[in-house]
Amino acid sequence: MYVDRSDAGRVLAAALADVLADTGGAEGGPPRAGLAVLALPRGGVPVAAEVARVLDAPLDVFMVRKLGVPGRPELAMGAIATGGVRVCNEDVLRSYAVSGDQLEAVAARETAELARRERLYRGDRAPLDVTGRAVVVVDDGLATGATMRAAVAALRARGPRRIVVAVPVAARESIAALRAEGVEVVCPLVPERFLAVGQFYDDFAPTSDAEVRAALDAPAAGDGGGEVG
């Protein structure tokens, strides 16, 4: 169990330390030029903020939206990410008999919301340049893994040297599915019985838009690109 998302971020950072030992940087020194931390809003932001702080790395958000089943919005039938990437969960689409028109209607709505939130969170600030970097993609947990798969697919097109998915807790099947696609995953807690991400937090209150903006506006957040070591 984690106290809250910040507590989970500190545990996750400790698990990442050895995995990312080759990215440079030192305690008290400059940020790791070869490393970037990207959070999936909103719940992944407080987790990632702690990871970025402990690892002395720049922080940014990477926009992904879940595509919820009509009438069951909490259940992911897929996800979309910045850059027009869409990932679908074919098993869920078949099980709930989701039509093509229903899928497109949900995707259109979530695409508009993705664009709105990107403007809200980042404003005029350019996305962090991940070309040639080791990128740690953080969320507060993985249930179906659809949103994370969409994020990874979109990030691969941006030329990172390495992508590491980092989450405090995840369903065993979701980790296996990511690894089957060649994705590196770091997860300190993989329970035998997984019902929902929130069951592993004492405090799982929703993260607000204001908290996301505050994390990105903090002095250590995002460096807007620059030299890559």
One Martini backbone bead per residue (centre of mass of N, CA, C, O) as a GRO file, in nm:
protein
  229
    1MET     BB    1   0.098   0.035   0.018
    2TYR     BB    2   0.008   0.373  -0.031
    3VAL     BB    3  -0.047   0.680   0.077
    4ASP     BB    4   0.032   0.825  -0.200
    5ARG     BB    5   0.161   0.952  -0.486
    6SER     BB    6   0.422   1.061  -0.363
    7ASP     BB    7   0.508   0.804  -0.225
    8ALA     BB    8   0.516   0.635  -0.486
    9GLY     BB    9   0.739   0.807  -0.624
   10ARG     BB   10   0.969   0.740  -0.425
   11VAL     BB   11   0.967   0.437  -0.469
   12LEU     BB   12   1.008   0.446  -0.776
   13ALA     BB   13   1.279   0.596  -0.781
   14ALA     BB   14   1.438   0.374  -0.635
   15ALA     BB   15   1.384   0.156  -0.861
   16LEU     BB   16   1.528   0.340  -1.095
   17ALA     BB   17   1.824   0.404  -1.025
   18ASP     BB   18   1.971   0.152  -1.151
   19VAL     BB   19   1.840   0.153  -1.435
   20LEU     BB   20   1.959   0.478  -1.469
   21ALA     BB   21   2.280   0.490  -1.426
   22ASP     BB   22   2.361   0.578  -1.746
   23THR     BB   23   2.248   0.903  -1.746
   24GLY     BB   24   2.372   1.051  -1.529
   25GLY     BB   25   2.448   1.245  -1.286
   26ALA     BB   26   2.421   1.412  -0.955
   27GLU     BB   27   2.419   1.489  -0.648
   28GLY     BB   28   2.390   1.841  -0.673
   29GLY     BB   29   2.375   1.854  -0.969
   30PRO     BB   30   2.296   1.846  -1.271
   31PRO     BB   31   2.088   1.748  -1.481
   32ARG     BB   32   1.996   1.487  -1.668
   33ALA     BB   33   2.046   1.510  -2.001
   34GLY     BB   34   1.953   1.191  -2.077
   35LEU     BB   35   1.678   1.270  -1.917
   36ALA     BB   36   1.316   1.200  -1.898
   37VAL     BB   37   0.996   1.299  -1.754
   38LEU     BB   38   0.671   1.151  -1.812
   39ALA     BB   39   0.334   1.235  -1.764
   40LEU     BB   40   0.013   1.105  -1.700
   41PRO     BB   41  -0.266   1.254  -1.704
   42ARG     BB   42  -0.317   1.324  -1.383
   43GLY     BB   43  -0.215   1.098  -1.176
   44GLY     BB   44   0.098   1.093  -1.276
   45VAL     BB   45   0.219   1.365  -1.174
   46PRO     BB   46   0.291   1.329  -0.865
   47VAL     BB   47   0.473   1.090  -0.922
   48ALA     BB   48   0.670   1.224  -1.131
   49ALA     BB   49   0.768   1.459  -0.955
   50GLU     BB   50   0.931   1.275  -0.764
   51VAL     BB   51   1.107   1.138  -0.970
   52ALA     BB   52   1.239   1.399  -1.082
   53ARG     BB   53   1.358   1.497  -0.816
   54VAL     BB   54   1.534   1.250  -0.739
   55LEU     BB   55   1.672   1.230  -1.045
   56ASP     BB   56   1.726   1.507  -1.172
   57ALA     BB   57   1.476   1.575  -1.382
   58PRO     BB   58   1.284   1.651  -1.630
   59LEU     BB   59   0.940   1.774  -1.665
   60ASP     BB   60   0.643   1.631  -1.823
   61VAL     BB   61   0.375   1.595  -2.034
   62PHE     BB   62   0.163   1.324  -2.171
   63MET     BB   63  -0.096   1.297  -2.389
   64VAL     BB   64  -0.375   1.099  -2.271
   65ARG     BB   65  -0.677   0.909  -2.370
   66LYS     BB   66  -0.938   0.744  -2.280
   67LEU     BB   67  -1.156   0.488  -2.417
   68GLY     BB   68  -1.474   0.452  -2.330
   69VAL     BB   69  -1.730   0.266  -2.279
   70PRO     BB   70  -2.042   0.280  -2.348
   71GLY     BB   71  -2.168   0.312  -2.016
   72ARG     BB   72  -1.834   0.240  -1.943
   73PRO     BB   73  -1.597   0.471  -1.885
   74GLU     BB   74  -1.390   0.298  -1.700
   75LEU     BB   75  -1.364   0.123  -1.960
   76ALA     BB   76  -1.117   0.028  -2.178
   77MET     BB   77  -1.106   0.028  -2.549
   78GLY     BB   78  -0.881   0.259  -2.538
   79ALA     BB   79  -0.648   0.505  -2.693
   80ILE     BB   80  -0.504   0.835  -2.699
   81ALA     BB   81  -0.246   1.045  -2.854
   82THR     BB   82  -0.021   1.240  -2.927
   83GLY     BB   83  -0.023   1.239  -3.290
   84GLY     BB   84  -0.278   1.031  -3.354
   85VAL     BB   85  -0.277   0.797  -3.161
   86ARG     BB   86  -0.421   0.457  -3.165
   87VAL     BB   87  -0.554   0.227  -2.919
   88CYS     BB   88  -0.698  -0.103  -2.915
   89ASN     BB   89  -0.934  -0.322  -2.747
   90GLU     BB   90  -1.059  -0.592  -2.896
   91ASP     BB   91  -1.193  -0.751  -2.667
   92VAL     BB   92  -1.379  -0.523  -2.570
   93LEU     BB   93  -1.524  -0.458  -2.834
   94ARG     BB   94  -1.651  -0.741  -2.855
   95SER     BB   95  -1.786  -0.782  -2.572
   96TYR     BB   96  -1.956  -0.483  -2.620
   97ALA     BB   97  -2.041  -0.422  -2.911
   98VAL     BB   98  -1.874  -0.200  -3.056
   99SER     BB   99  -1.909   0.033  -3.276
  100GLY     BB  100  -1.770   0.236  -3.503
  101ASP     BB  101  -1.938   0.489  -3.429
  102GLN     BB  102  -1.884   0.481  -3.126
  103LEU     BB  103  -1.579   0.503  -3.137
  104GLU     BB  104  -1.565   0.775  -3.294
  105ALA     BB  105  -1.721   0.948  -3.090
  106VAL     BB  106  -1.525   0.912  -2.855
  107ALA     BB  107  -1.265   1.002  -3.001
  108ALA     BB  108  -1.358   1.293  -3.064
  109ARG     BB  109  -1.402   1.385  -2.773
  110GLU     BB  110  -1.110   1.314  -2.666
  111THR     BB  111  -0.950   1.490  -2.863
  112ALA     BB  112  -1.059   1.761  -2.761
  113GLU     BB  113  -0.965   1.721  -2.465
  114LEU     BB  114  -0.666   1.689  -2.519
  115ALA     BB  115  -0.623   1.973  -2.640
  116ARG     BB  116  -0.723   2.136  -2.397
  117ARG     BB  117  -0.516   2.027  -2.186
  118GLU     BB  118  -0.260   2.109  -2.328
  119ARG     BB  119  -0.315   2.413  -2.308
  120LEU     BB  120  -0.356   2.427  -2.000
  121TYR     BB  121  -0.078   2.303  -1.902
  122ARG     BB  122   0.139   2.448  -2.112
  123GLY     BB  123   0.061   2.648  -2.319
  124ASP     BB  124   0.348   2.796  -2.474
  125ARG     BB  125   0.503   2.555  -2.405
  126ALA     BB  126   0.717   2.341  -2.510
  127PRO     BB  127   0.790   2.043  -2.557
  128LEU     BB  128   0.985   1.806  -2.463
  129ASP     BB  129   1.286   1.697  -2.577
  130VAL     BB  130   1.347   1.336  -2.658
  131THR     BB  131   1.583   1.324  -2.830
  132GLY     BB  132   1.811   1.079  -2.726
  133ARG     BB  133   1.657   0.988  -2.478
  134ALA     BB  134   1.570   0.885  -2.167
  135VAL     BB  135   1.234   0.769  -2.104
  136VAL     BB  136   1.003   0.829  -1.842
  137VAL     BB  137   0.688   0.672  -1.796
  138VAL     BB  138   0.420   0.799  -1.588
  139ASP     BB  139   0.199   0.642  -1.355
  140ASP     BB  140  -0.024   0.531  -1.093
  141GLY     BB  141  -0.112   0.290  -1.294
  142LEU     BB  142  -0.214  -0.045  -1.415
  143ALA     BB  143  -0.463  -0.202  -1.580
  144THR     BB  144  -0.495  -0.239  -1.903
  145GLY     BB  145  -0.276  -0.031  -2.060
  146ALA     BB  146  -0.381   0.152  -2.297
  147THR     BB  147  -0.256   0.433  -2.243
  148MET     BB  148   0.041   0.339  -2.243
  149ARG     BB  149   0.051   0.224  -2.529
  150ALA     BB  150  -0.008   0.495  -2.667
  151ALA     BB  151   0.235   0.648  -2.558
  152VAL     BB  152   0.458   0.467  -2.673
  153ALA     BB  153   0.381   0.490  -2.971
  154ALA     BB  154   0.422   0.802  -2.983
  155LEU     BB  155   0.719   0.819  -2.876
  156ARG     BB  156   0.873   0.652  -3.092
  157ALA     BB  157   0.841   0.896  -3.308
  158ARG     BB  158   1.059   1.096  -3.127
  159GLY     BB  159   1.353   0.959  -3.074
  160PRO     BB  160   1.431   0.787  -2.846
  161ARG     BB  161   1.665   0.584  -2.690
  162ARG     BB  162   1.460   0.530  -2.440
  163ILE     BB  163   1.196   0.330  -2.279
  164VAL     BB  164   1.037   0.372  -1.952
  165VAL     BB  165   0.807   0.213  -1.765
  166ALA     BB  166   0.654   0.373  -1.467
  167VAL     BB  167   0.499   0.204  -1.186
  168PRO     BB  168   0.372   0.124  -0.873
  169VAL     BB  169   0.122  -0.037  -1.013
  170ALA     BB  170   0.008  -0.366  -1.152
  171ALA     BB  171  -0.107  -0.570  -1.374
  172ARG     BB  172   0.027  -0.853  -1.489
  173GLU     BB  173  -0.093  -0.848  -1.780
  174SER     BB  174   0.005  -0.560  -1.860
  175ILE     BB  175   0.305  -0.613  -1.840
  176ALA     BB  176   0.316  -0.847  -2.042
  177ALA     BB  177   0.212  -0.685  -2.288
  178LEU     BB  178   0.441  -0.477  -2.297
  179ARG     BB  179   0.681  -0.678  -2.314
  180ALA     BB  180   0.580  -0.808  -2.583
  181GLU     BB  181   0.648  -0.506  -2.720
  182GLY     BB  182   0.940  -0.417  -2.590
  183VAL     BB  183   0.889  -0.306  -2.300
  184GLU     BB  184   1.011  -0.130  -2.036
  185VAL     BB  185   0.951  -0.231  -1.687
  186VAL     BB  186   0.869  -0.055  -1.377
  187CYS     BB  187   0.748  -0.241  -1.074
  188PRO     BB  188   0.711  -0.281  -0.731
  189LEU     BB  189   0.389  -0.368  -0.768
  190VAL     BB  190   0.257  -0.715  -0.815
  191PRO     BB  191  -0.031  -0.839  -0.768
  192GLU     BB  192  -0.232  -1.111  -0.753
  193ARG     BB  193  -0.476  -0.907  -0.677
  194PHE     BB  194  -0.653  -0.712  -0.924
  195LEU     BB  195  -0.890  -0.437  -0.951
  196ALA     BB  196  -0.750  -0.149  -0.870
  197VAL     BB  197  -0.548   0.110  -0.821
  198GLY     BB  198  -0.684   0.243  -0.558
  199GLN     BB  199  -0.638  -0.007  -0.354
  200PHE     BB  200  -0.309   0.096  -0.314
  201TYR     BB  201  -0.438   0.355  -0.168
  202ASP     BB  202  -0.521   0.568   0.081
  203ASP     BB  203  -0.482   0.820  -0.125
  204PHE     BB  204  -0.710   0.874  -0.427
  205ALA     BB  205  -0.743   1.150  -0.509
  206PRO     BB  206  -0.800   1.364  -0.735
  207THR     BB  207  -0.633   1.531  -0.976
  208SER     BB  208  -0.580   1.852  -1.051
  209ASP     BB  209  -0.517   2.100  -1.269
  210ALA     BB  210  -0.357   2.275  -1.065
  211GLU     BB  211  -0.149   2.055  -0.992
  212VAL     BB  212  -0.030   2.023  -1.270
  213ARG     BB  213   0.065   2.316  -1.314
  214ALA     BB  214   0.246   2.332  -1.062
  215ALA     BB  215   0.445   2.108  -1.145
  216LEU     BB  216   0.533   2.250  -1.419
  217ASP     BB  217   0.613   2.537  -1.269
  218ALA     BB  218   0.833   2.431  -1.135
  219PRO     BB  219   1.169   2.484  -1.139
  220ALA     BB  220   1.236   2.164  -1.222
  221ALA     BB  221   1.058   2.182  -1.462
  222GLY     BB  222   1.131   2.150  -1.745
  223ASP     BB  223   1.365   2.257  -2.029
  224GLY     BB  224   1.269   2.277  -2.342
  225GLY     BB  225   1.530   2.119  -2.391
  226GLY     BB  226   1.834   2.080  -2.550
  227GLU     BB  227   2.091   1.927  -2.456
  228VAL     BB  228   2.230   1.603  -2.516
  229GLY     BB  229   2.412   1.348  -2.331
   0.00000   0.00000   0.00000
